[in-house]
Coordinates of C-alpha atoms in Angstrom, one line a residue:
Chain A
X999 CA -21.0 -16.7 -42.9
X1000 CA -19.3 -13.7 -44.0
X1001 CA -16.1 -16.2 -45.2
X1002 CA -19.0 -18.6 -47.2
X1003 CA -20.0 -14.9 -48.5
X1004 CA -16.8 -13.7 -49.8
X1005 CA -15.7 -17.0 -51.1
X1006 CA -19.1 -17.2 -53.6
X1007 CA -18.1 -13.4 -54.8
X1008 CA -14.9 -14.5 -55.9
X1009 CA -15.8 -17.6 -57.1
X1010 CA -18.6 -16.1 -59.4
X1011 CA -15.7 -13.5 -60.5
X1012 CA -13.7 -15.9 -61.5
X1013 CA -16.4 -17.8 -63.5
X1014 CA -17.8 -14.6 -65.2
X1015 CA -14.2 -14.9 -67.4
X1016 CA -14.7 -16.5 -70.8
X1017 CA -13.5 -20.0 -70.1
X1018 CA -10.8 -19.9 -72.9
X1019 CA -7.9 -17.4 -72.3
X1020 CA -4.6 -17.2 -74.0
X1021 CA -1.3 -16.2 -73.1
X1022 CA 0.4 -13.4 -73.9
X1023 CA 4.4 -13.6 -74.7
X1024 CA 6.7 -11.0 -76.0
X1025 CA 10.3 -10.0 -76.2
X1026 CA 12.1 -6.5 -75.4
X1027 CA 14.4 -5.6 -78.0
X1028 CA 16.8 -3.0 -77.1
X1029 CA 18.1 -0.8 -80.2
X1030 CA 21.2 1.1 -80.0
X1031 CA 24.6 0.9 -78.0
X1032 CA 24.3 -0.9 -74.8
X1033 CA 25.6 1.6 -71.9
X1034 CA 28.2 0.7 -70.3
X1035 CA 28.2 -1.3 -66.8
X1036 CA 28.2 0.1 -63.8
X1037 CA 30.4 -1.8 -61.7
X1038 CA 29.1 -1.7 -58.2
X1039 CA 31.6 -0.4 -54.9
X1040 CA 30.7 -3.2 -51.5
X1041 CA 33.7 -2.0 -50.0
X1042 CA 31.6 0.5 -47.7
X1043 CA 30.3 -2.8 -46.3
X1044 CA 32.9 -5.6 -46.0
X1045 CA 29.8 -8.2 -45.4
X1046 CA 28.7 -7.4 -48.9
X1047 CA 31.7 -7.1 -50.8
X1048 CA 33.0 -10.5 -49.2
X1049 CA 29.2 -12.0 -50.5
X1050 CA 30.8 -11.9 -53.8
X1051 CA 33.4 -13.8 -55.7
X1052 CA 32.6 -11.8 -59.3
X1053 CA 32.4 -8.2 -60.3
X1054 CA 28.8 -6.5 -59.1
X1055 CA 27.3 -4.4 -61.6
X1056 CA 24.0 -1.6 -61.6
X1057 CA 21.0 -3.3 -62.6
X1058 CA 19.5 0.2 -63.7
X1059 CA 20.3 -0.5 -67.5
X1060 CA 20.8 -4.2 -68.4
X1061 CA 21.1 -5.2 -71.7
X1062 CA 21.0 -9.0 -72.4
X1063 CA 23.8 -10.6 -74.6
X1064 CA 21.3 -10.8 -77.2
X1065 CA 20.3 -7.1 -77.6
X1066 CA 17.2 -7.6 -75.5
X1067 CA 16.8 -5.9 -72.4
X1068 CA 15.9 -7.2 -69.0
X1069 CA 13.5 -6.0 -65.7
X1070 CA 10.8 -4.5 -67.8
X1071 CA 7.6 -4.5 -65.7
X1072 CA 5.2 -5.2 -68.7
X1073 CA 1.4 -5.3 -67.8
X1074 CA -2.7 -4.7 -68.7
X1075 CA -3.0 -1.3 -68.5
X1076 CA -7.0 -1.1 -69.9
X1077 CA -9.4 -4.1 -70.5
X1078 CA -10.0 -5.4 -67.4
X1079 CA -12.3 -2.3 -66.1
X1080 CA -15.3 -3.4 -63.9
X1081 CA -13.4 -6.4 -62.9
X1082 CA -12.6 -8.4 -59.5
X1083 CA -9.9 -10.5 -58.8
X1084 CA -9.0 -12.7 -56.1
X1085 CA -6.1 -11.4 -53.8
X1086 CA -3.1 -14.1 -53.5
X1087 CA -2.9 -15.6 -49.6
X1088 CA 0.5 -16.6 -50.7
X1089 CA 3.4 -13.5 -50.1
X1090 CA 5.3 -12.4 -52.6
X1091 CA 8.7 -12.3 -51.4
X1092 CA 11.4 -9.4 -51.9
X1093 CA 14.7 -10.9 -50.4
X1094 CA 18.0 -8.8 -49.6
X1095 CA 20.6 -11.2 -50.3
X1096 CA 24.4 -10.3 -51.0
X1097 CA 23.8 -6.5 -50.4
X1098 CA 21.1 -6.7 -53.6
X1099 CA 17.3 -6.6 -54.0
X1100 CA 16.1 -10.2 -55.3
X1101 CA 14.0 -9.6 -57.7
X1102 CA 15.2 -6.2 -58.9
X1103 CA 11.4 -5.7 -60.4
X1104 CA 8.4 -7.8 -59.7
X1105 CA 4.5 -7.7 -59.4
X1106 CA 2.0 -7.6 -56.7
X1107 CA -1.4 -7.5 -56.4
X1108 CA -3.3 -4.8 -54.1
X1109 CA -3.4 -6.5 -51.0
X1110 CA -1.0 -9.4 -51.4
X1111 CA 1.1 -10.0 -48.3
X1112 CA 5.0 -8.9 -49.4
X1113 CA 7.2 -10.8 -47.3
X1114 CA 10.7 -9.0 -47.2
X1115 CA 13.9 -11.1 -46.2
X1116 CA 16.9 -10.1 -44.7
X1117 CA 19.2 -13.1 -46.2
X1118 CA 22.8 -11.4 -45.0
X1119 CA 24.8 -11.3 -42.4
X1120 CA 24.3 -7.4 -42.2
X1121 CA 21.9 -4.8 -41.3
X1122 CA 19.9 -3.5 -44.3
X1123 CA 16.9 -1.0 -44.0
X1124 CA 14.3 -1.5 -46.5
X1125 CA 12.8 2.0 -47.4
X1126 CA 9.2 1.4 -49.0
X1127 CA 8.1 5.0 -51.2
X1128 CA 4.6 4.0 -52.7
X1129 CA 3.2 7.2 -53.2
X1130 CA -0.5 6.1 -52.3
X1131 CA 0.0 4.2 -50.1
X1132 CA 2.2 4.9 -46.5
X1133 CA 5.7 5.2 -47.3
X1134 CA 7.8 3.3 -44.6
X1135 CA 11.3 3.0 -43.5
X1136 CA 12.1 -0.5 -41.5
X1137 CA 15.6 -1.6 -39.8
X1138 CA 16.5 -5.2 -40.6
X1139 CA 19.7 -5.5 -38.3
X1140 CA 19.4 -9.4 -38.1
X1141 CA 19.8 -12.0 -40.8
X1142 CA 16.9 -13.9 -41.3
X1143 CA 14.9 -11.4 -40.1
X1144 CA 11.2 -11.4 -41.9
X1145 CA 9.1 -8.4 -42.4
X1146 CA 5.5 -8.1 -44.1
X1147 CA 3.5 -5.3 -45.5
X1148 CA 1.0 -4.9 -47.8
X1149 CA -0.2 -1.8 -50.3
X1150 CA -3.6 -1.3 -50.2
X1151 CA -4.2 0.6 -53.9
X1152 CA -2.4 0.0 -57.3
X1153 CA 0.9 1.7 -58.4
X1154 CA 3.2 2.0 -61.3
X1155 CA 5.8 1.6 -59.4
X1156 CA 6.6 1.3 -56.1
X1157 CA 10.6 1.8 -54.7
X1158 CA 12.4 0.4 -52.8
X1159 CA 16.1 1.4 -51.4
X1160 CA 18.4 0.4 -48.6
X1161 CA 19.8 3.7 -47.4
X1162 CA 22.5 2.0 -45.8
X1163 CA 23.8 0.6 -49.1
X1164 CA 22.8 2.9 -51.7
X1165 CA 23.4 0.8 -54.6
X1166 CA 20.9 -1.4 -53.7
X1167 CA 17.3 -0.5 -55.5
X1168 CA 13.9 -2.8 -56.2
X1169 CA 10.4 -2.0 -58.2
X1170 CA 7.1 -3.3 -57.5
X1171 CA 4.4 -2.9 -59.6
X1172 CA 1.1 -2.8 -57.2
X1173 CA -1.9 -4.1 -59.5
X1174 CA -5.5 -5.0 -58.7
X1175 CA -5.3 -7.8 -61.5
X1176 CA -2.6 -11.0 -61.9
X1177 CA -1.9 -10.0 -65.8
X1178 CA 1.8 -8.8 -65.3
X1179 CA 5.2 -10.2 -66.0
X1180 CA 8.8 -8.9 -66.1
X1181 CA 11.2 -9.2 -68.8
X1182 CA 14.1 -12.1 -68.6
X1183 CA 17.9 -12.8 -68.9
X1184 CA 16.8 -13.3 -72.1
X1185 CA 14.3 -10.2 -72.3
X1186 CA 11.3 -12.5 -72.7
X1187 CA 8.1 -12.1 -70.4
X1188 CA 4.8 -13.9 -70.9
X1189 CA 1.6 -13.2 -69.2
X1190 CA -0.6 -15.7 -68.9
X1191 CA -4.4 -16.8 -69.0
X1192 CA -5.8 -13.2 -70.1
X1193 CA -9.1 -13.6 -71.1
X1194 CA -10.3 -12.9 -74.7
X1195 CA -10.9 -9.4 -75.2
X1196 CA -8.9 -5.6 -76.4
X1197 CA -6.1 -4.6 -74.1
X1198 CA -4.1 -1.9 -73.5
X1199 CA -0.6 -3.1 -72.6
X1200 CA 1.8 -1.3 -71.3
X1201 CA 5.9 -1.8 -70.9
X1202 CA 7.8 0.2 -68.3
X1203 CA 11.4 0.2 -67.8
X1204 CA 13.0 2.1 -64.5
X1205 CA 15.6 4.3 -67.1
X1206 CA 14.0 4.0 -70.5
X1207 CA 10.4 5.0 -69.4
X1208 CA 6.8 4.0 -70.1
X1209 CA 5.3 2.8 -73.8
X1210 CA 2.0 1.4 -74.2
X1211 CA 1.0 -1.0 -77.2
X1212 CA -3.1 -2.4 -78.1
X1213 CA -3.5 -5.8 -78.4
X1214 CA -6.6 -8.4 -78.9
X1215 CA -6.9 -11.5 -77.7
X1216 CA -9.0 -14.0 -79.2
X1217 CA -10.5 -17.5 -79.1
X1218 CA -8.0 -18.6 -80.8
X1219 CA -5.2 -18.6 -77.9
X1220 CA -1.9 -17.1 -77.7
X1221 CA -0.8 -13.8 -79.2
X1222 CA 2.7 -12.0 -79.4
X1223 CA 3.4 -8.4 -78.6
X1224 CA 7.1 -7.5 -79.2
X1225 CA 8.2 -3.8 -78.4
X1226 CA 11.4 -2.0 -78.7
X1227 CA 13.5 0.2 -76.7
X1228 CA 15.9 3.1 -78.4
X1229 CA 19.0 3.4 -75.9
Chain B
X83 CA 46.7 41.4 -8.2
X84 CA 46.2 37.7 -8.4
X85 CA 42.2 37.8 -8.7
X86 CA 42.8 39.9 -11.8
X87 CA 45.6 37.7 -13.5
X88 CA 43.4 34.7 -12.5
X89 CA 40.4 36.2 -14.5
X90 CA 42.3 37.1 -17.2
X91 CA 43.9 33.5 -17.3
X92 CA 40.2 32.1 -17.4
X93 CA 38.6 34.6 -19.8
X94 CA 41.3 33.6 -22.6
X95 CA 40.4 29.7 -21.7
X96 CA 36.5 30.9 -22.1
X97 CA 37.4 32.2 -25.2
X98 CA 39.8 29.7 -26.8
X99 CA 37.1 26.9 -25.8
X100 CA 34.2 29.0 -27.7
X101 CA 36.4 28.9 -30.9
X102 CA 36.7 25.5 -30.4
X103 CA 32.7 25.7 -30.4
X104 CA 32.8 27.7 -33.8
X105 CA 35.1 24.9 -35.1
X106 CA 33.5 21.8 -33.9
X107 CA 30.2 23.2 -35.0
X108 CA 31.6 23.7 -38.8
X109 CA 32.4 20.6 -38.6
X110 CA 29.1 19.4 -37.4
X111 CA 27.6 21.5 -40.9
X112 CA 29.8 19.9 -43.3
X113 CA 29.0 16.5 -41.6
X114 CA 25.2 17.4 -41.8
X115 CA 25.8 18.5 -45.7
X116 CA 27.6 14.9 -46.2
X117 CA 24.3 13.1 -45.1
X118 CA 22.4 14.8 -47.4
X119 CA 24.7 14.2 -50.4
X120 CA 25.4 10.9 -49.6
X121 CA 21.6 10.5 -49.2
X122 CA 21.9 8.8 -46.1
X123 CA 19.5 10.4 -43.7
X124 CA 17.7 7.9 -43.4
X125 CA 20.5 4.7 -43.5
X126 CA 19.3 4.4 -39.4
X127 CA 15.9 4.2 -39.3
X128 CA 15.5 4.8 -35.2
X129 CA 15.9 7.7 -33.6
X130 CA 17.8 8.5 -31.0
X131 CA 19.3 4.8 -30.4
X132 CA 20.8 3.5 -33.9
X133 CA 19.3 0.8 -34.8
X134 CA 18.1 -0.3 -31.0
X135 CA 22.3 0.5 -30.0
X136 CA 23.9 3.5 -28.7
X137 CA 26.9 2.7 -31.4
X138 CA 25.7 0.2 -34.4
X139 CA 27.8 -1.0 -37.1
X140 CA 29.8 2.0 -38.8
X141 CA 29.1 0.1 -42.2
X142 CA 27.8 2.2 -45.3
X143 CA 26.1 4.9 -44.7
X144 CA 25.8 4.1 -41.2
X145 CA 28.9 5.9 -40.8
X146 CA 27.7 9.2 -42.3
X147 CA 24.4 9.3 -40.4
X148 CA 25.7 7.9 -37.1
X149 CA 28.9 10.0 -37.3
X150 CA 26.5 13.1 -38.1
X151 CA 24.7 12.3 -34.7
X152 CA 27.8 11.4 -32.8
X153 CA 29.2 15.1 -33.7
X154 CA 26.2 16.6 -33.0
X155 CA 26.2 15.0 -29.7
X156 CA 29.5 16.5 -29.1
X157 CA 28.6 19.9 -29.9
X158 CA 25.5 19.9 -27.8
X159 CA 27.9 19.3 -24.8
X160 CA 30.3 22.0 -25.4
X161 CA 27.3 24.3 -25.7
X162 CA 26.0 23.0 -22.4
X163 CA 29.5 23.5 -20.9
X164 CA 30.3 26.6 -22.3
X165 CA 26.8 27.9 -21.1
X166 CA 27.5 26.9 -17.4
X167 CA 30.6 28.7 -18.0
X168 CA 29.9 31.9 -19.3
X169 CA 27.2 31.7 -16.1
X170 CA 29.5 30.8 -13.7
X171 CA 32.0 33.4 -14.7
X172 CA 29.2 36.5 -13.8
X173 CA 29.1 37.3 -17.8
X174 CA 26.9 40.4 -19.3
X175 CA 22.8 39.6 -18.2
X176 CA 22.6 39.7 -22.3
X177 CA 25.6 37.4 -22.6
X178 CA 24.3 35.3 -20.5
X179 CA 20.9 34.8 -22.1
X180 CA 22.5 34.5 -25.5
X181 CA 24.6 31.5 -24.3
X182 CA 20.7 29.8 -22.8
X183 CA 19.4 30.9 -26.5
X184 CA 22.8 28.5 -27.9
X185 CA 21.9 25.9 -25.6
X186 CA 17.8 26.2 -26.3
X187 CA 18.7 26.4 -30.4
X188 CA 21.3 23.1 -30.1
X189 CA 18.5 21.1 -28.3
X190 CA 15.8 22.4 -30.8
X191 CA 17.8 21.2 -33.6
X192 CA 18.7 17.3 -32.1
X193 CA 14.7 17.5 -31.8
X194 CA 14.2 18.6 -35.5
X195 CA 17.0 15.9 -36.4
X196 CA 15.2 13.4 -34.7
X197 CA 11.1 13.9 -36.7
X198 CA 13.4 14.5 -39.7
X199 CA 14.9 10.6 -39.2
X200 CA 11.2 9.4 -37.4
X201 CA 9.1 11.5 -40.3
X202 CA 11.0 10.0 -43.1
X203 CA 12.6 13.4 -44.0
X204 CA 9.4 15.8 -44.5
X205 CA 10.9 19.3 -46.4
X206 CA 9.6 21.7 -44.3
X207 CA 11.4 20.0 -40.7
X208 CA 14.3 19.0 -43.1
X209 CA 14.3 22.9 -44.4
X210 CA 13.4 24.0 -40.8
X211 CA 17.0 21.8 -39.4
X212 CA 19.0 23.2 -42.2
X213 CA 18.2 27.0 -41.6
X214 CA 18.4 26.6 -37.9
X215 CA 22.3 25.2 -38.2
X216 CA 23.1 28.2 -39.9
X217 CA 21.5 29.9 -37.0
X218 CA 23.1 28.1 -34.5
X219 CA 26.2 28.3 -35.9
X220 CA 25.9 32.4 -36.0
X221 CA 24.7 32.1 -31.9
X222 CA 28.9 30.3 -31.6
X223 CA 30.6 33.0 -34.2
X224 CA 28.5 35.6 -31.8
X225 CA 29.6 34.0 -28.2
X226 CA 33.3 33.9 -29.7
X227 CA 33.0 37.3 -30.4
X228 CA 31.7 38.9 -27.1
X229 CA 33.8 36.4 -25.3
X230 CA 37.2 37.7 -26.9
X231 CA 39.4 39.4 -24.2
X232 CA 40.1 42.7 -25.7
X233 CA 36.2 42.5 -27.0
X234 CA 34.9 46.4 -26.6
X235 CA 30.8 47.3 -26.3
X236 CA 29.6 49.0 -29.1
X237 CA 30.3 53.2 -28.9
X238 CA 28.3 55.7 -30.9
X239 CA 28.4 56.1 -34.3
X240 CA 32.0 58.3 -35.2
X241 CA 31.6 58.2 -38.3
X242 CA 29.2 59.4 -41.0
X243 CA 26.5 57.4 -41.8
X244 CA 28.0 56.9 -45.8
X245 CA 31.3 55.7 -44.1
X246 CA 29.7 53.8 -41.7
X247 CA 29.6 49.4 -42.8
X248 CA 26.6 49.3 -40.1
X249 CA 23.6 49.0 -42.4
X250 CA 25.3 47.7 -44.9
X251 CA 26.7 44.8 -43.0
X252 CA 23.6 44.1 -41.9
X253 CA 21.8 44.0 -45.2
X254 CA 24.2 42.0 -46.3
X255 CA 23.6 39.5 -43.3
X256 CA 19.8 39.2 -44.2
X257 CA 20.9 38.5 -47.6
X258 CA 22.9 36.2 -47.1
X259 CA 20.7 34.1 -44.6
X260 CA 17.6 34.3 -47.1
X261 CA 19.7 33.0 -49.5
X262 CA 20.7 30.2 -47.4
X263 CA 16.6 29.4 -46.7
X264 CA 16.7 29.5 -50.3
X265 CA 19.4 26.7 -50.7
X266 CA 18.0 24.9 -47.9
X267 CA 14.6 24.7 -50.0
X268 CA 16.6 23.3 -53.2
X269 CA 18.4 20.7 -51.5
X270 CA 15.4 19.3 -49.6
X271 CA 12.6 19.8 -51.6
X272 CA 11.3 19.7 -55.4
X273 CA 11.9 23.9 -55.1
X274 CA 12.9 25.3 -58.2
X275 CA 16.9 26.6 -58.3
X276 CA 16.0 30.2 -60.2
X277 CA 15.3 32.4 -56.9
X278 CA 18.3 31.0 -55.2
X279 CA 20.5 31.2 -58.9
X280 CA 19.1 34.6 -59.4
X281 CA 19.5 36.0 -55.6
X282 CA 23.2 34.7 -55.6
X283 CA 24.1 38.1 -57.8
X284 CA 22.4 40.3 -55.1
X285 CA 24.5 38.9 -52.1
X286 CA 27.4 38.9 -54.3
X287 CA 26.9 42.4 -55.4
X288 CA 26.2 43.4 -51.7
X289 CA 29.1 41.7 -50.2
X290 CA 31.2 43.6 -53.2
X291 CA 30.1 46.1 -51.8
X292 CA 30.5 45.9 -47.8
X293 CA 34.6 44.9 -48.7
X294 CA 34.9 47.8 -50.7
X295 CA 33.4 50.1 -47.9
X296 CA 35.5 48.8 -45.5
X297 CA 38.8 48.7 -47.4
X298 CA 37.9 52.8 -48.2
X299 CA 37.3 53.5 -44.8
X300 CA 38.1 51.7 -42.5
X301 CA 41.5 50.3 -43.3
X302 CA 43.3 50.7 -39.6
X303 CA 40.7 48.0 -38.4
X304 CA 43.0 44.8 -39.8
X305 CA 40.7 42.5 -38.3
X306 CA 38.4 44.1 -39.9
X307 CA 39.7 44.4 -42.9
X308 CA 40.5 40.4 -43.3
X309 CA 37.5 39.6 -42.6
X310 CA 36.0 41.6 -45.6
X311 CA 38.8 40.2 -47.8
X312 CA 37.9 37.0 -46.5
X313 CA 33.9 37.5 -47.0
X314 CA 34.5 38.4 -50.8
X315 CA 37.0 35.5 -52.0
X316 CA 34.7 32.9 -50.2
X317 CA 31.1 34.1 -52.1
X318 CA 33.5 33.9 -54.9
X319 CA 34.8 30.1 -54.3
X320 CA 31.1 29.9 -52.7
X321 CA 29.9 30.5 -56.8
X322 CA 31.8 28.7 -58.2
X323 CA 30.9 25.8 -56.1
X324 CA 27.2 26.4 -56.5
X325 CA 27.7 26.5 -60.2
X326 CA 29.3 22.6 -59.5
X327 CA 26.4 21.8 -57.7
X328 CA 24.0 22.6 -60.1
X329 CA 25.5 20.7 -63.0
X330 CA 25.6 17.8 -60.8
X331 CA 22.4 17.9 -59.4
X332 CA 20.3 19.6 -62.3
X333 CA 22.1 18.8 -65.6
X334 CA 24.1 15.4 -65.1
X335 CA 22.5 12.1 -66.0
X336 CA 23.6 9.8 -63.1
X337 CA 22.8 6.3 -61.7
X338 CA 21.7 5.1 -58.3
X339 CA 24.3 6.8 -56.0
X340 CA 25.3 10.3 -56.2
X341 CA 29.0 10.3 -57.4
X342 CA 31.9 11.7 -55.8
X343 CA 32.0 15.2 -57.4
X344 CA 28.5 15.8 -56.6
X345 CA 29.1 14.7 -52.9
X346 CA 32.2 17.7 -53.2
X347 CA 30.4 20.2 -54.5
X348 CA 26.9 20.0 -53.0
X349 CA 28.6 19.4 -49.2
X350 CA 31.6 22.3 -49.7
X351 CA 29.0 24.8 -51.0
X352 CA 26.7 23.8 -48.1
X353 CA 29.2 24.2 -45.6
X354 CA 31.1 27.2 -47.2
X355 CA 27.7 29.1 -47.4
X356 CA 27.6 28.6 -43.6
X357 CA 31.6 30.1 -43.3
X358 CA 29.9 33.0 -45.5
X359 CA 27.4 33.8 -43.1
X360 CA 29.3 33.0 -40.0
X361 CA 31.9 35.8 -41.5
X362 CA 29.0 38.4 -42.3
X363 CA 27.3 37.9 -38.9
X364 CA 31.1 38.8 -37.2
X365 CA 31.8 42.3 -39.7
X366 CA 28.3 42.9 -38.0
X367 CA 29.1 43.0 -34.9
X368 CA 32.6 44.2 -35.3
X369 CA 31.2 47.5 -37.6
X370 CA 29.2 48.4 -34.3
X371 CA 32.8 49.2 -32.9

């Protein structure tokens, strides 16, 4: 009964959105001198420097061949007030494969299973700091070891580190709505089905910071929100 | 004849394996000072196995943390031993009851090591193990120093009070250890440097001080006197190293791991403010001569 119950609620939440929706799709320009790479030292771990045939480098800063800049955590920041959405059954997964966090940022909705992987062939510890929600600290000592945990209240962003290998760093952005998207190798994102209406969108990038941009979506589809980052 | 020679023979083995004490728990300080610039406290998760094992991996900062616990295992059996020791041997009552105190403090700090791992480093038990190495570390200067062979109880005051390094040793103790709660606070919490920047000028004007009074007037103590020389050009390297450590820690722009100079300067000024103390709590008890 109560499942029946809970199944109408979100079924009438879902139908209360204006049928049409648009997406939303962007690039992140970055202006300025590119830093420099970071190269990354596995030798503290033989596992993970033998995981790799090619150079390693920091994901902190990366700037795309084509001046555009990836792992930006870009997302509806106002608009959706007074809202309910669904929570995802399926996990999102955070995997810890060659000594690094894959995906380095990524979304998940309040409540969403995470599902956290231990892909190598050495002991990682995966060291959860949401500030809202309890900060944990888990030993993964065998590969294919599968962990899952779950925040219960949104959060701009959440970190992750493996203490063991202290290059190794991941970003969740914890959301009670499914209108987020990260930037790409090509420092594109695109967020899709938002309903019609005024948004506040905001971009947030784990060294160059937070900016927020308005934008209005109407009947008439897709829009295009571009922003730019000074290095 | 032979009783006496024996005792002799075993009170300079007491001795030599209380320095060995002082050393080992240096060591255990600047091993400490390593996890915490390496930021690897909590690289093993468990507490007290390592990761379910008595010896895990030693890979990344495995090393440091399990290293860290493996010396501090080490140094809580030499305290245990020398304890049984200095009771066996038919010490001083107070002696006696210091060396329990060692043994009490070394437990108490595995304990605080242990909810600092399990707690996920909380700053006041983090702060709380910090201050109470320092501590234990003056409980093994303070055991070497009563346990020396030609060691002499303190006599009444020969001197005049203005001559005298007593009080002034001893301010410069308390100084020096509230200046150490200070840097404790820094390094393990969001605390603000200024107090510990700003108190850094009183200890070193105090310790200035205390190597001046002793070189005036009590030169035919040697021991004595290198000790004061000693106190004064560590607070100096001890600046210098702090001013290091704040550029790295406060000023510097740096990526995901702390980088090597920062690892130098915030462990060496860690364990070089424990040397500083150590020295001031041993011109204590050596000015009550």
């Amino acid at each position: 009964m109560k499942k029946i119950f809970y199944m109408t609620l979100a079924f009438i939440s879902v139908c209360s959105f204006p049928l049409s929706a648009g997406a939303l799709r962007g690039t992140a320009h970055f202006n300025g001198t590119p830093p420099a790479p970071q190269k990354v030292d596995m030798n503290a771990d033989p596992t993970c420097a033998s995981a790799h045939t090619e150079p390693v480098y920091t994901e902190e800063a990366a700037v795309n061949s084509n001046l555009t800049l990836k792992h930006v955590f870009v997302y509806v920041k106002q608009g959706l007030e007074g809202r309910t959405f669904e929570t995802p059954q399926a996990a999102a997964v955070l995997d810890q494969k060659g000594c690094q966090y894959e995906p380095h940022v990524f979304g998940i909705q309040v409540n969403q299973p995470l599902e956290i992987h231990n892909s190598d062939a050495t002991l990682h510890n995966v060291h959860g700091m949401p500030r809202e929600t309890k900060e944990f600290n888990l030993g993964m000592p065998i590969q294919g070891m599968k962990l899952t945990r779950k925040f219960e209240k949104p959060e701009i962003m959440v970190k992750f580190k493996c203490d063991v290998h202290p290059w190794m760093r991941a970003y969740a952005g914890v959301l009670a709505h499914p209108y987020y998207s990260v930037t790409d190798g090509e420092g594109k994102y695109e967020i899709k089905d938002l309903p019609p209406g005024k948004y506040v969108i905001e971009f947030w990038h784990e060294k160059y910071g937070t900016q927020t941009q308005e934008v209005s979506i109407g009947d008439a589809g897709d829009q295009t929100l571009d922003f730019t980052y000074a290095g | 004849m032979a009783s006496a020679s024996q005792d002799t023979k075993t009170s300079f083995w007491l001795y030599r394996f209380s320095l060995l004490l002082v050393g080992a728990t240096l060591l255990l300080i600047l091993a400490g000072g390593l996890v915490t610039s390496r930021e690897a406290g909590l690289a093993v998760p468990d507490w007290p196995l390592s990761y379910g094992k008595f010896f895990p991996p030693m890979v990344g900062n495995i090393f440091w943390e399990h290293g860290h616990r493996m010396i501090a295992g080490a140094v809580a059996i030499l305290t245990l031993v020398l304890s049984v020791w200095i009771q066996i041997q038919g010490k001083q009552p107070w002696l006696k009851r210091l060396a329990w105190a060692a043994l009490g403090a070394v437990i108490l700090q595995a304990l605080l090591g242990g909810l600092t791992v399990l707690y996920m480093l909380p700053p006041a038990v983090s702060i709380f193990h910090a201050c109470l190495a320092q501590t234990f570390f003056c409980f093994t200067v303070a055991l070497a120093y009563f346990l020396h062979p030609n060691f002499i109880p303190a006599q009444p005051a020969q001197k005049s009070s203005a001559q005298s390094p007593n009080r002034l040793a001893l301010m410069t103790f308390a100084f020096i250890y509230f200046q150490l709660i200070l840097g404790a606070s820094i390094r393990h919490s969001s605390f603000t440097a200024a107090p510990h920047v700003i108190f850094a000028s009183l200890v070193f004007l105090h310790v200035t001080l205390l190597a001046i009074r002793i070189l005036r007037f009590h030169g035919e103590d040697k021991a004595l006197v290198r000790a004061a020389l000693g106190l004064g050009f560590s607070t100096v390297l001890q600046v210098f190293l702090g001013i290091g450590a704040f550029v790295f820690t406060r000023m510097l722009e740096r990526g995901y791991e702390p980088p090597p100079a920062e690892i130098f300067f915030t462990a060496s000024h860690q364990t070089l403010g424990a040397a500083v103390l150590g020295m001031s709590a041993w011109i204590c008890l050596r000015a009550r001569r």
